[in-house]
C-alpha positions as YAML, in Angstrom:
chain: A
units: angstrom
residues:
- id: 1
  name: MET
  ca: [92.70, 66.47, 66.64]
- id: 2
  name: THR
  ca: [94.31, 66.72, 62.99]
- id: 3
  name: ASP
  ca: [92.00, 68.27, 60.11]
- id: 4
  name: GLY
  ca: [93.64, 64.88, 57.60]
- id: 5
  name: SER
  ca: [96.40, 67.61, 56.37]
- id: 6
  name: GLY
  ca: [98.47, 67.51, 60.23]
- id: 7
  name: ARG
  ca: [97.05, 70.88, 61.00]
- id: 8
  name: ARG
  ca: [94.88, 71.45, 63.91]
- id: 9
  name: PRO
  ca: [92.17, 73.34, 63.45]
- id: 10
  name: ALA
  ca: [91.25, 76.79, 63.91]
- id: 11
  name: ALA
  ca: [88.99, 76.67, 66.98]
- id: 12
  name: SER
  ca: [86.39, 78.34, 65.87]
- id: 13
  name: GLU
  ca: [86.01, 75.60, 63.54]
- id: 14
  name: SER
  ca: [85.08, 73.01, 65.83]
- id: 15
  name: GLY
  ca: [85.38, 74.40, 69.20]
- id: 16
  name: PRO
  ca: [86.91, 74.14, 72.65]
- id: 17
  name: GLU
  ca: [89.35, 71.55, 71.72]
- id: 18
  name: SER
  ca: [91.78, 68.97, 73.86]
- id: 19
  name: TRP
  ca: [94.55, 70.82, 72.12]
- id: 20
  name: LEU
  ca: [93.36, 73.58, 74.30]
- id: 21
  name: ILE
  ca: [92.66, 71.05, 77.20]
- id: 22
  name: ASP
  ca: [96.50, 70.22, 76.86]
- id: 23
  name: VAL
  ca: [97.33, 74.42, 76.90]
- id: 24
  name: ALA
  ca: [95.75, 74.56, 80.28]
- id: 25
  name: ASN
  ca: [97.00, 72.17, 82.16]
- id: 26
  name: ALA
  ca: [100.84, 72.97, 81.16]
- id: 27
  name: ALA
  ca: [99.48, 76.58, 81.53]
- id: 28
  name: ALA
  ca: [98.22, 75.08, 85.08]
- id: 29
  name: ARG
  ca: [102.17, 73.12, 85.63]
- id: 30
  name: ASP
  ca: [103.62, 76.41, 84.91]
- id: 31
  name: ALA
  ca: [101.68, 77.99, 88.18]
- id: 32
  name: GLY
  ca: [102.28, 75.27, 90.62]
- id: 33
  name: ASN
  ca: [99.54, 73.02, 89.76]
- id: 34
  name: ALA
  ca: [97.33, 75.86, 90.17]
- id: 35
  name: PRO
  ca: [93.61, 74.68, 90.38]
- id: 36
  name: VAL
  ca: [92.53, 74.13, 86.11]
- id: 37
  name: GLU
  ca: [89.18, 74.93, 86.22]
- id: 38
  name: LEU
  ca: [89.87, 78.82, 87.75]
- id: 39
  name: LEU
  ca: [90.48, 79.03, 84.16]
- id: 40
  name: GLY
  ca: [87.02, 78.75, 83.00]
- id: 41
  name: ASP
  ca: [86.15, 79.58, 79.62]
- id: 42
  name: TYR
  ca: [89.61, 81.97, 79.17]
- id: 43
  name: LEU
  ca: [90.97, 79.70, 76.64]
- id: 44
  name: PRO
  ca: [87.93, 79.46, 74.30]
- id: 45
  name: LEU
  ca: [87.48, 83.46, 74.51]
- id: 46
  name: LEU
  ca: [91.74, 84.51, 73.59]
- id: 47
  name: ALA
  ca: [90.62, 81.66, 70.67]
- id: 48
  name: ASP
  ca: [87.85, 83.42, 69.64]
- id: 49
  name: ALA
  ca: [89.78, 86.57, 69.39]
- id: 50
  name: ALA
  ca: [92.53, 85.14, 67.42]
- id: 51
  name: VAL
  ca: [89.99, 83.48, 65.17]
- id: 52
  name: SER
  ca: [87.38, 86.36, 64.51]
- id: 53
  name: GLY
  ca: [88.73, 89.53, 66.83]
- id: 54
  name: ARG
  ca: [86.09, 89.42, 69.23]
- id: 55
  name: ARG
  ca: [86.32, 91.05, 72.08]
- id: 56
  name: PRO
  ca: [84.32, 88.96, 74.85]
- id: 57
  name: GLU
  ca: [81.26, 90.44, 76.64]
- id: 58
  name: ARG
  ca: [80.46, 91.87, 80.08]
- id: 59
  name: ALA
  ca: [78.99, 88.32, 81.24]
- id: 60
  name: GLU
  ca: [81.82, 86.65, 80.35]
- id: 61
  name: LEU
  ca: [84.33, 88.87, 82.05]
- id: 62
  name: ASP
  ca: [81.58, 88.93, 85.20]
- id: 63
  name: ALA
  ca: [82.44, 85.52, 84.33]
- id: 64
  name: VAL
  ca: [87.07, 85.64, 84.92]
- id: 65
  name: GLY
  ca: [85.68, 87.99, 88.14]
- id: 66
  name: ARG
  ca: [84.02, 85.22, 90.15]
- id: 67
  name: LEU
  ca: [87.20, 83.13, 89.28]
- id: 68
  name: GLY
  ca: [89.38, 85.58, 91.09]
- id: 69
  name: ARG
  ca: [87.19, 85.91, 93.67]
- id: 70
  name: GLN
  ca: [87.26, 82.18, 94.10]
- id: 71
  name: ALA
  ca: [90.48, 81.90, 93.78]
- id: 72
  name: ALA
  ca: [90.61, 84.40, 97.33]
- id: 73
  name: GLU
  ca: [88.70, 81.83, 98.90]
- id: 74
  name: GLN
  ca: [90.79, 79.28, 98.10]
- id: 75
  name: GLY
  ca: [93.85, 80.29, 99.70]
- id: 76
  name: ILE
  ca: [95.61, 80.42, 96.24]
- id: 77
  name: SER
  ca: [98.42, 83.59, 96.28]
- id: 78
  name: ALA
  ca: [97.64, 86.14, 93.02]
- id: 79
  name: GLY
  ca: [100.95, 85.34, 91.66]
- id: 80
  name: ARG
  ca: [100.39, 82.38, 91.29]
- id: 81
  name: VAL
  ca: [96.89, 82.84, 89.92]
- id: 82
  name: VAL
  ca: [97.73, 86.21, 87.30]
- id: 83
  name: GLN
  ca: [100.80, 83.03, 86.36]
- id: 84
  name: LEU
  ca: [98.20, 80.85, 85.02]
- id: 85
  name: TYR
  ca: [96.47, 83.40, 83.03]
- id: 86
  name: LEU
  ca: [99.09, 84.44, 81.16]
- id: 87
  name: SER
  ca: [100.87, 81.62, 80.72]
- id: 88
  name: ALA
  ca: [98.08, 80.07, 78.94]
- id: 89
  name: ALA
  ca: [98.23, 83.28, 77.02]
- id: 90
  name: ARG
  ca: [100.86, 83.09, 76.33]
- id: 91
  name: ARG
  ca: [101.42, 78.00, 74.96]
- id: 92
  name: LEU
  ca: [98.53, 79.53, 73.33]
- id: 93
  name: TRP
  ca: [99.23, 81.72, 71.59]
- id: 94
  name: GLN
  ca: [102.63, 79.40, 70.54]
- id: 95
  name: ASP
  ca: [99.82, 76.74, 70.37]
- id: 96
  name: LEU
  ca: [97.48, 77.93, 67.73]
- id: 97
  name: PRO
  ca: [97.10, 75.75, 64.27]
- id: 98
  name: VAL
  ca: [98.15, 76.89, 61.60]
- id: 99
  name: VAL
  ca: [95.24, 78.00, 59.97]
- id: 100
  name: VAL
  ca: [95.22, 80.77, 62.48]
- id: 101
  name: ARG
  ca: [98.54, 81.94, 62.36]
- id: 102
  name: SER
  ca: [99.73, 81.30, 58.27]
- id: 103
  name: ARG
  ca: [97.68, 84.57, 57.64]
- id: 104
  name: ASP
  ca: [99.13, 87.53, 56.49]
- id: 105
  name: ARG
  ca: [101.60, 89.90, 58.65]
- id: 106
  name: GLU
  ca: [98.36, 92.36, 59.33]
- id: 107
  name: ALA
  ca: [95.32, 89.30, 60.02]
- id: 108
  name: VAL
  ca: [98.71, 88.56, 62.08]
- id: 109
  name: ARG
  ca: [99.30, 91.36, 64.01]
- id: 110
  name: ALA
  ca: [95.12, 91.64, 64.46]
- id: 111
  name: ALA
  ca: [94.94, 88.50, 66.17]
- id: 112
  name: ALA
  ca: [97.71, 89.11, 68.35]
- id: 113
  name: ALA
  ca: [96.21, 92.98, 69.18]
- id: 114
  name: ALA
  ca: [92.29, 91.12, 70.02]
- id: 115
  name: VAL
  ca: [94.85, 88.26, 71.48]
- id: 116
  name: LEU
  ca: [96.39, 91.12, 73.69]
- id: 117
  name: HIS
  ca: [92.99, 92.98, 74.40]
- id: 118
  name: VAL
  ca: [91.42, 89.77, 76.50]
- id: 119
  name: ILE
  ca: [94.06, 89.87, 78.16]
- id: 120
  name: ASP
  ca: [94.20, 92.43, 79.51]
- id: 121
  name: ASP
  ca: [90.90, 92.19, 80.29]
- id: 122
  name: ALA
  ca: [90.42, 89.01, 81.76]
- id: 123
  name: VAL
  ca: [94.23, 89.34, 84.42]
- id: 124
  name: ALA
  ca: [91.97, 93.31, 85.20]
- id: 125
  name: THR
  ca: [89.48, 91.70, 85.31]
- id: 126
  name: LEU
  ca: [90.54, 89.03, 87.48]
- id: 127
  name: ALA
  ca: [92.78, 90.59, 89.80]
- id: 128
  name: GLU
  ca: [89.70, 93.44, 90.71]
- id: 129
  name: GLY
  ca: [87.37, 90.32, 91.60]
- id: 130
  name: TYR
  ca: [90.78, 88.61, 93.77]
- id: 131
  name: ALA
  ca: [90.46, 91.90, 95.93]
- id: 132
  name: VAL
  ca: [87.56, 91.94, 96.88]
- id: 133
  name: ALA
  ca: [87.61, 88.42, 98.12]
- id: 134
  name: ARG
  ca: [90.43, 89.21, 100.01]
- id: 135
  name: ARG
  ca: [89.68, 92.53, 101.21]
- id: 136
  name: ASP
  ca: [86.02, 90.37, 101.83]
- id: 137
  name: LEU
  ca: [88.40, 88.34, 103.40]
- id: 138
  name: VAL
  ca: [90.03, 90.18, 105.67]
- id: 139
  name: ARG
  ca: [87.12, 91.82, 107.51]
- id: 140
  name: ARG
  ca: [85.69, 88.52, 108.21]
- id: 141
  name: GLU
  ca: [88.59, 87.17, 109.52]
- id: 142
  name: GLU
  ca: [89.42, 90.38, 111.20]
- id: 143
  name: THR
  ca: [85.53, 90.03, 113.23]
- id: 144
  name: LEU
  ca: [86.74, 87.13, 114.03]
- id: 145
  name: ARG
  ca: [90.11, 87.47, 115.09]
- id: 146
  name: ARG
  ca: [88.29, 90.50, 117.36]
- id: 147
  name: GLU
  ca: [85.85, 88.42, 118.40]
- id: 148
  name: LEU
  ca: [87.70, 85.35, 119.45]
- id: 149
  name: ILE
  ca: [90.34, 87.60, 121.29]
- id: 150
  name: ASP
  ca: [87.27, 88.70, 123.63]
- id: 151
  name: ASP
  ca: [86.08, 85.75, 124.59]
- id: 152
  name: LEU
  ca: [89.69, 84.80, 125.44]
- id: 153
  name: LEU
  ca: [90.24, 87.74, 127.60]
- id: 154
  name: ARG
  ca: [87.43, 86.92, 129.23]
- id: 155
  name: GLY
  ca: [87.77, 83.88, 130.32]
- id: 156
  name: ASP
  ca: [84.21, 82.78, 130.67]
- id: 157
  name: SER
  ca: [83.74, 81.09, 127.58]
- id: 158
  name: ASP
  ca: [83.35, 76.90, 126.36]
- id: 159
  name: LEU
  ca: [86.03, 75.43, 126.26]
- id: 160
  name: ALA
  ca: [85.51, 73.67, 123.98]
- id: 161
  name: THR
  ca: [84.44, 76.05, 121.23]
- id: 162
  name: LEU
  ca: [86.74, 78.18, 121.55]
- id: 163
  name: VAL
  ca: [89.93, 75.81, 120.71]
- id: 164
  name: GLU
  ca: [87.93, 75.30, 117.88]
- id: 165
  name: ARG
  ca: [87.34, 78.77, 117.19]
- id: 166
  name: ALA
  ca: [91.74, 79.45, 117.84]
- id: 167
  name: GLU
  ca: [92.68, 76.45, 115.47]
- id: 168
  name: PRO
  ca: [92.55, 79.17, 112.41]
- id: 169
  name: PHE
  ca: [94.65, 81.51, 114.14]
- id: 170
  name: GLY
  ca: [97.53, 78.84, 114.67]
- id: 171
  name: LEU
  ca: [96.21, 78.82, 118.55]
- id: 172
  name: ASP
  ca: [97.33, 76.03, 120.70]
- id: 173
  name: LEU
  ca: [94.95, 77.21, 124.30]
- id: 174
  name: ALA
  ca: [96.79, 73.94, 126.24]
- id: 175
  name: ARG
  ca: [100.22, 76.46, 126.08]
- id: 176
  name: VAL
  ca: [101.36, 78.34, 128.59]
- id: 177
  name: HIS
  ca: [100.48, 81.81, 127.06]
- id: 178
  name: GLN
  ca: [100.84, 85.95, 127.97]
- id: 179
  name: VAL
  ca: [99.52, 88.87, 127.33]
- id: 180
  name: ALA
  ca: [100.31, 92.16, 126.03]
- id: 181
  name: LEU
  ca: [99.44, 95.43, 126.02]
- id: 182
  name: ALA
  ca: [100.19, 98.19, 124.07]
- id: 183
  name: ALA
  ca: [98.65, 102.28, 124.61]
- id: 184
  name: PRO
  ca: [99.39, 104.66, 122.00]
- id: 185
  name: SER
  ca: [100.17, 108.22, 123.23]
- id: 186
  name: GLN
  ca: [96.68, 109.68, 121.74]
- id: 187
  name: ARG
  ca: [93.81, 108.00, 119.50]
- id: 188
  name: LEU
  ca: [95.42, 104.55, 118.99]
- id: 189
  name: PRO
  ca: [96.78, 105.00, 115.67]
- id: 190
  name: ASP
  ca: [96.35, 102.47, 111.93]
- id: 191
  name: THR
  ca: [95.34, 99.41, 113.10]
- id: 192
  name: ASP
  ca: [97.01, 97.48, 110.28]
- id: 193
  name: ALA
  ca: [100.33, 98.62, 110.59]
- id: 194
  name: ALA
  ca: [101.00, 98.27, 113.75]
- id: 195
  name: ILE
  ca: [99.40, 94.93, 113.54]
- id: 196
  name: SER
  ca: [100.90, 93.77, 111.29]
- id: 197
  name: ALA
  ca: [104.26, 95.57, 112.19]
- id: 198
  name: LEU
  ca: [104.15, 93.27, 115.45]
- id: 199
  name: GLU
  ca: [103.33, 90.17, 114.05]
- id: 200
  name: SER
  ca: [106.17, 90.07, 111.15]
- id: 201
  name: VAL
  ca: [108.37, 91.04, 114.27]
- id: 202
  name: ILE
  ca: [107.66, 88.34, 116.96]
- id: 203
  name: PHE
  ca: [107.01, 85.73, 114.83]
- id: 204
  name: ASP
  ca: [110.34, 86.46, 113.23]
- id: 205
  name: ARG
  ca: [112.06, 87.16, 116.64]
- id: 206
  name: LEU
  ca: [110.30, 84.35, 118.80]
- id: 207
  name: GLY
  ca: [110.17, 81.43, 115.41]
- id: 208
  name: ASP
  ca: [106.79, 80.96, 116.82]
- id: 209
  name: ARG
  ca: [103.45, 81.30, 115.28]
- id: 210
  name: ASP
  ca: [101.16, 80.37, 118.16]
- id: 211
  name: VAL
  ca: [100.72, 84.14, 118.06]
- id: 212
  name: LEU
  ca: [97.52, 86.42, 118.03]
- id: 213
  name: VAL
  ca: [97.10, 89.86, 117.44]
- id: 214
  name: ALA
  ca: [94.01, 92.49, 117.70]
- id: 215
  name: THR
  ca: [92.58, 95.64, 119.15]
- id: 216
  name: LYS
  ca: [90.87, 95.83, 122.30]
- id: 217
  name: ASP
  ca: [89.28, 99.52, 123.76]
- id: 218
  name: GLY
  ca: [91.63, 101.46, 121.92]
- id: 219
  name: LEU
  ca: [94.71, 99.33, 123.51]
- id: 220
  name: LEU
  ca: [96.51, 96.12, 120.80]
- id: 221
  name: VAL
  ca: [96.36, 93.32, 122.91]
- id: 222
  name: VAL
  ca: [99.25, 90.96, 121.68]
- id: 223
  name: LEU
  ca: [99.03, 87.36, 122.84]
- id: 224
  name: ALA
  ca: [102.06, 84.83, 122.49]
- id: 225
  name: PRO
  ca: [103.17, 81.44, 123.88]
- id: 226
  name: ALA
  ca: [105.27, 82.70, 127.00]
- id: 227
  name: HIS
  ca: [109.33, 82.33, 127.44]
- id: 228
  name: PRO
  ca: [110.39, 79.69, 130.03]
- id: 229
  name: ALA
  ca: [111.83, 83.26, 132.02]
- id: 230
  name: ALA
  ca: [108.90, 84.97, 130.92]
- id: 231
  name: ASN
  ca: [108.22, 85.75, 135.39]
- id: 232
  name: ARG
  ca: [111.42, 86.20, 136.16]
- id: 233
  name: ALA
  ca: [114.28, 88.79, 135.80]
- id: 234
  name: THR
  ca: [116.96, 85.96, 135.57]
- id: 235
  name: PRO
  ca: [121.17, 86.50, 134.29]
- id: 236
  name: ALA
  ca: [120.33, 83.60, 130.90]
- id: 237
  name: HIS
  ca: [116.94, 85.48, 129.61]
- id: 238
  name: ASP
  ca: [117.50, 86.87, 126.63]
- id: 239
  name: PRO
  ca: [116.29, 91.04, 126.48]
- id: 240
  name: ARG
  ca: [115.66, 90.57, 122.75]
- id: 241
  name: HIS
  ca: [112.92, 87.83, 123.72]
- id: 242
  name: ASP
  ca: [111.48, 90.46, 126.25]
- id: 243
  name: LEU
  ca: [108.03, 90.61, 124.62]
- id: 244
  name: GLY
  ca: [107.28, 94.28, 125.59]
- id: 245
  name: ARG
  ca: [110.56, 95.10, 124.94]
- id: 246
  name: LEU
  ca: [109.68, 93.75, 121.22]
- id: 247
  name: MET
  ca: [106.83, 95.16, 121.27]
- id: 248
  name: HIS
  ca: [107.63, 98.50, 122.32]
- id: 249
  name: GLY
  ca: [110.51, 98.75, 119.57]
- id: 250
  name: GLU
  ca: [108.76, 97.89, 116.32]
- id: 251
  name: LEU
  ca: [105.62, 100.63, 117.19]
- id: 252
  name: ASN
  ca: [108.43, 102.78, 118.37]
- id: 253
  name: ARG
  ca: [108.91, 102.57, 114.66]
- id: 254
  name: LEU
  ca: [105.68, 103.15, 113.40]
- id: 255
  name: ARG
  ca: [104.90, 107.58, 112.76]
- id: 256
  name: ASN
  ca: [101.80, 107.27, 113.86]
- id: 257
  name: GLY
  ca: [100.94, 106.62, 118.62]
- id: 258
  name: ARG
  ca: [104.86, 107.64, 119.78]
- id: 259
  name: PRO
  ca: [105.22, 107.55, 122.42]
- id: 260
  name: TRP
  ca: [104.25, 103.96, 123.66]
- id: 261
  name: ARG
  ca: [103.69, 101.96, 126.42]
- id: 262
  name: VAL
  ca: [103.25, 99.13, 126.65]
- id: 263
  name: ALA
  ca: [102.11, 96.15, 129.74]
- id: 264
  name: VAL
  ca: [103.30, 92.78, 130.14]
- id: 265
  name: GLY
  ca: [101.06, 90.32, 132.52]
- id: 266
  name: ARG
  ca: [102.66, 87.25, 133.36]
- id: 267
  name: ALA
  ca: [102.09, 84.09, 132.11]
- id: 268
  name: HIS
  ca: [99.79, 81.41, 133.42]
- id: 269
  name: PRO
  ca: [98.46, 78.00, 132.19]
- id: 270
  name: GLY
  ca: [95.79, 77.17, 129.67]
- id: 271
  name: LEU
  ca: [92.50, 79.32, 128.98]
- id: 272
  name: TYR
  ca: [92.15, 80.98, 132.08]
- id: 273
  name: GLY
  ca: [95.92, 81.64, 131.71]
- id: 274
  name: ILE
  ca: [95.36, 83.78, 129.41]
- id: 275
  name: ALA
  ca: [92.45, 86.23, 130.82]
- id: 276
  name: ARG
  ca: [94.49, 86.43, 134.12]
- id: 277
  name: SER
  ca: [97.20, 87.66, 132.30]
- id: 278
  name: TYR
  ca: [95.51, 90.53, 130.35]
- id: 279
  name: GLU
  ca: [93.73, 91.52, 133.93]
- id: 280
  name: GLU
  ca: [96.89, 91.95, 135.40]
- id: 281
  name: ALA
  ca: [98.99, 93.73, 131.92]
- id: 282
  name: ARG
  ca: [95.59, 95.71, 132.00]
- id: 283
  name: GLU
  ca: [96.29, 96.96, 135.61]
- id: 284
  name: SER
  ca: [99.89, 97.14, 135.05]
- id: 285
  name: LEU
  ca: [98.21, 99.81, 132.87]
- id: 286
  name: THR
  ca: [96.05, 101.94, 135.33]
- id: 287
  name: MET
  ca: [98.33, 101.45, 138.65]
- id: 288
  name: ALA
  ca: [101.98, 102.67, 136.18]
- id: 289
  name: GLY
  ca: [99.93, 105.85, 134.91]
- id: 290
  name: ARG
  ca: [98.74, 106.33, 139.03]
- id: 291
  name: LEU
  ca: [102.01, 105.96, 139.82]
- id: 292
  name: PHE
  ca: [103.68, 107.68, 137.48]
- id: 293
  name: VAL
  ca: [105.83, 105.68, 136.09]
- id: 294
  name: ASP
  ca: [108.36, 106.73, 133.83]
- id: 295
  name: LYS
  ca: [109.10, 102.89, 132.40]
- id: 296
  name: PRO
  ca: [107.64, 102.79, 128.61]
- id: 297
  name: VAL
  ca: [107.41, 98.56, 129.49]
- id: 298
  name: ILE
  ca: [105.39, 97.29, 132.68]
- id: 299
  name: ASN
  ca: [106.37, 94.32, 133.69]
- id: 300
  name: ALA
  ca: [103.38, 92.99, 136.16]
- id: 301
  name: HIS
  ca: [105.63, 91.33, 138.16]
- id: 302
  name: ASP
  ca: [107.47, 94.44, 139.54]
- id: 303
  name: LEU
  ca: [103.91, 95.58, 140.49]
- id: 304
  name: LEU
  ca: [102.34, 93.02, 142.68]
- id: 305
  name: VAL
  ca: [103.08, 94.72, 145.76]
- id: 306
  name: TYR
  ca: [100.65, 97.36, 144.38]
- id: 307
  name: ARG
  ca: [97.96, 94.52, 143.55]
- id: 308
  name: VAL
  ca: [98.67, 93.22, 146.85]
- id: 309
  name: LEU
  ca: [98.26, 96.15, 149.03]
- id: 310
  name: LEU
  ca: [94.86, 96.77, 147.29]
- id: 311
  name: ARG
  ca: [93.51, 93.99, 147.14]
- id: 312
  name: ASP
  ca: [92.17, 94.95, 149.96]
- id: 313
  name: GLN
  ca: [91.53, 97.92, 149.43]
- id: 314
  name: PRO
  ca: [89.24, 99.67, 152.80]
- id: 315
  name: ALA
  ca: [92.49, 97.88, 154.85]
- id: 316
  name: ILE
  ca: [94.60, 100.15, 152.45]
- id: 317
  name: VAL
  ca: [92.95, 103.22, 153.15]
- id: 318
  name: ASP
  ca: [92.48, 102.71, 156.96]
- id: 319
  name: LEU
  ca: [95.99, 102.38, 156.43]
- id: 320
  name: VAL
  ca: [97.00, 105.58, 154.69]
- id: 321
  name: GLY
  ca: [94.57, 107.52, 156.99]
- id: 322
  name: ALA
  ca: [96.16, 106.53, 160.18]
- id: 323
  name: VAL
  ca: [99.58, 107.05, 159.26]
- id: 324
  name: LEU
  ca: [100.23, 109.88, 156.56]
- id: 325
  name: SER
  ca: [97.11, 111.90, 156.94]
- id: 326
  name: PRO
  ca: [98.56, 113.53, 159.25]
- id: 327
  name: LEU
  ca: [101.59, 114.98, 157.21]
- id: 328
  name: VAL
  ca: [99.01, 117.70, 155.08]
- id: 329
  name: GLN
  ca: [99.84, 120.05, 157.87]
- id: 330
  name: ALA
  ca: [103.24, 120.24, 157.35]
- id: 331
  name: ARG
  ca: [103.52, 123.47, 155.06]
- id: 332
  name: GLY
  ca: [103.58, 122.54, 152.05]
- id: 333
  name: GLY
  ca: [101.85, 119.47, 152.39]
- id: 334
  name: ALA
  ca: [101.64, 115.69, 152.71]
- id: 335
  name: GLU
  ca: [103.86, 115.85, 148.74]
- id: 336
  name: PRO
  ca: [107.16, 117.33, 149.81]
- id: 337
  name: LEU
  ca: [107.62, 114.53, 151.99]
- id: 338
  name: LEU
  ca: [105.78, 111.95, 150.84]
- id: 339
  name: ALA
  ca: [108.16, 112.29, 147.97]
- id: 340
  name: THR
  ca: [110.62, 112.32, 150.44]
- id: 341
  name: LEU
  ca: [109.79, 109.18, 152.22]
- id: 342
  name: ASP
  ca: [109.80, 107.25, 148.30]
- id: 343
  name: ALA
  ca: [112.74, 108.21, 148.37]
- id: 344
  name: TYR
  ca: [114.40, 107.66, 151.52]
- id: 345
  name: PHE
  ca: [112.63, 103.85, 151.21]
- id: 346
  name: THR
  ca: [114.09, 103.38, 147.32]
- id: 347
  name: THR
  ca: [117.93, 104.33, 148.36]
- id: 348
  name: GLY
  ca: [117.89, 102.28, 151.21]
- id: 349
  name: ALA
  ca: [117.74, 104.85, 154.52]
- id: 350
  name: VAL
  ca: [120.03, 106.38, 153.17]
- id: 351
  name: ALA
  ca: [120.84, 109.68, 153.42]
- id: 352
  name: THR
  ca: [122.56, 111.75, 151.44]
- id: 353
  name: GLU
  ca: [121.56, 109.48, 148.23]
- id: 354
  name: SER
  ca: [118.00, 110.27, 149.08]
- id: 355
  name: ALA
  ca: [119.33, 114.21, 148.86]
- id: 356
  name: LYS
  ca: [120.65, 113.86, 145.88]
- id: 357
  name: ARG
  ca: [117.56, 112.13, 144.28]
- id: 358
  name: LEU
  ca: [115.00, 114.63, 145.03]
- id: 359
  name: HIS
  ca: [117.51, 117.44, 144.60]
- id: 360
  name: VAL
  ca: [117.86, 118.66, 148.43]
- id: 361
  name: SER
  ca: [120.17, 119.18, 150.39]
- id: 362
  name: VAL
  ca: [121.05, 116.48, 153.31]
- id: 363
  name: ARG
  ca: [119.92, 119.52, 155.71]
- id: 364
  name: THR
  ca: [116.07, 119.34, 153.97]
- id: 365
  name: VAL
  ca: [115.78, 115.12, 154.54]
- id: 366
  name: THR
  ca: [117.04, 115.20, 157.95]
- id: 367
  name: TYR
  ca: [114.88, 118.54, 158.52]
- id: 368
  name: ARG
  ca: [111.77, 116.35, 156.78]
- id: 369
  name: LEU
  ca: [112.66, 113.30, 158.66]
- id: 370
  name: GLU
  ca: [111.98, 114.11, 162.03]
- id: 371
  name: ARG
  ca: [108.95, 116.89, 161.48]
- id: 372
  name: ILE
  ca: [107.53, 113.49, 160.07]
- id: 373
  name: LYS
  ca: [108.49, 111.66, 163.03]
- id: 374
  name: THR
  ca: [106.34, 114.55, 164.92]
- id: 375
  name: LEU
  ca: [103.34, 114.11, 162.99]
- id: 376
  name: THR
  ca: [103.13, 111.04, 162.12]
- id: 377
  name: GLY
  ca: [104.67, 109.34, 165.44]
- id: 378
  name: TYR
  ca: [107.07, 106.78, 163.24]
- id: 379
  name: ASP
  ca: [110.27, 107.38, 163.11]
- id: 380
  name: PRO
  ca: [111.61, 106.88, 159.44]
- id: 381
  name: ALA
  ca: [115.12, 105.09, 161.25]
- id: 382
  name: ASP
  ca: [113.58, 102.83, 163.24]
- id: 383
  name: PRO
  ca: [113.22, 99.23, 161.33]
- id: 384
  name: GLU
  ca: [109.64, 98.82, 163.57]
- id: 385
  name: HIS
  ca: [108.47, 101.62, 161.85]
- id: 386
  name: ARG
  ca: [109.92, 101.16, 158.84]
- id: 387
  name: PHE
  ca: [107.87, 98.66, 157.01]
- id: 388
  name: THR
  ca: [104.48, 100.82, 157.96]
- id: 389
  name: LEU
  ca: [105.74, 103.86, 156.76]
- id: 390
  name: GLN
  ca: [106.58, 102.43, 153.62]
- id: 391
  name: ALA
  ca: [103.74, 100.19, 153.43]
- id: 392
  name: ALA
  ca: [101.23, 103.60, 153.50]
- id: 393
  name: VAL
  ca: [103.60, 105.39, 150.96]
- id: 394
  name: LEU
  ca: [103.17, 102.45, 148.92]
- id: 395
  name: GLY
  ca: [99.30, 102.72, 149.42]
- id: 396
  name: ALA
  ca: [99.28, 106.40, 148.86]
- id: 397
  name: LYS
  ca: [100.63, 105.91, 145.36]
- id: 398
  name: ALA
  ca: [98.04, 103.82, 144.73]
- id: 399
  name: LEU
  ca: [94.95, 105.63, 145.97]
- id: 400
  name: ASN
  ca: [96.85, 108.26, 143.95]
- id: 401
  name: TRP
  ca: [96.80, 110.53, 147.45]
- id: 402
  name: PRO
  ca: [96.69, 113.40, 148.42]
- id: 403
  name: ALA
  ca: [95.44, 114.33, 144.92]
- id: 404
  name: GLU
  ca: [92.72, 111.82, 145.35]
- id: 405
  name: PRO
  ca: [90.52, 111.89, 148.87]
- id: 406
  name: LEU
  ca: [90.40, 109.27, 150.70]
- id: 407
  name: ALA
  ca: [86.86, 108.24, 150.50]
- id: 408
  name: ASN
  ca: [86.55, 108.33, 146.77]
- id: 409
  name: ALA
  ca: [90.23, 106.41, 146.68]
- id: 410
  name: GLY
  ca: [89.94, 103.73, 144.13]
...
């Protein structure tokens, strides 16, 4: 549209004209085809500033802030939105009607200053609105994530509902998953940093977006698809794909929370498999504390024997009491004799290796083994007796006996 002399009229003469629409469409293309509607009345504000020097009113800036929130809710990146506004300002200045740009130097300088003021105010307000919306979305997503994790780990929710809720997080509940828990040495540190670090390294190393990281009961929870060799140790199993080691290595890079302990449940299929893997990981953390396991990463399949023993806790209490309780009569109590039995069984019933592990002489080991035979009636060197003694020793470790009385064990 021209004024008869081949020139475009000033925006103030005819209001928002088609050339502003052309500028808006071109800026949207510059910003990766961002929605042109996100510009709102921004271009007329710029045109008015160039023509009359008018600064935008508060209500007009508030409208720009709402557009920033709208962009965040639509999932458009902040970079694209800012690019849209800056590109629109650049193109508008280039395409300003000649009547504006043909003024004297001072008039052009004043117009440029007015336009820059509008750009500053508008982009700042836009970014603020975007940031507020993103914070709200993050808080809402964190709440939804935590609620989803709680229901998945509980395992008693409606499957169809959970599938629908899991979809936005990229979870395919038909796959085989495993759950890992990470416990900090003290209070759980900055959870956002820990969650971001774990998500980043797992996505990068495992190449799979089907991962959910959240917090529960002071622990970091990771739900991830299972590696084919997750439930067994095989030469072909690449340790770089081991979920527990991966988590422990990344968490130890953080400033707070060290030393971390990670427990990994076994892989199980389906929704109820997730809850089962979580229970195994949680029990493994508890059991590792009772057994004074010094390994930073505990796999549930390594502690299966303890879970079997504790499945019938009254029976294991009876076994420990019947077989090992006479050891409390020994000078120094039962602990040294239990430690000797544990070392003896761990080293394949080799007294010399047991002595090295215990940092005592071989004579001390053989004396203690003889004392155990005398007190209990079970001979550690007798294969028929050895199984009973070893099961009782494992049960004592699981029950934290004799530190805790058998009546209160568990």
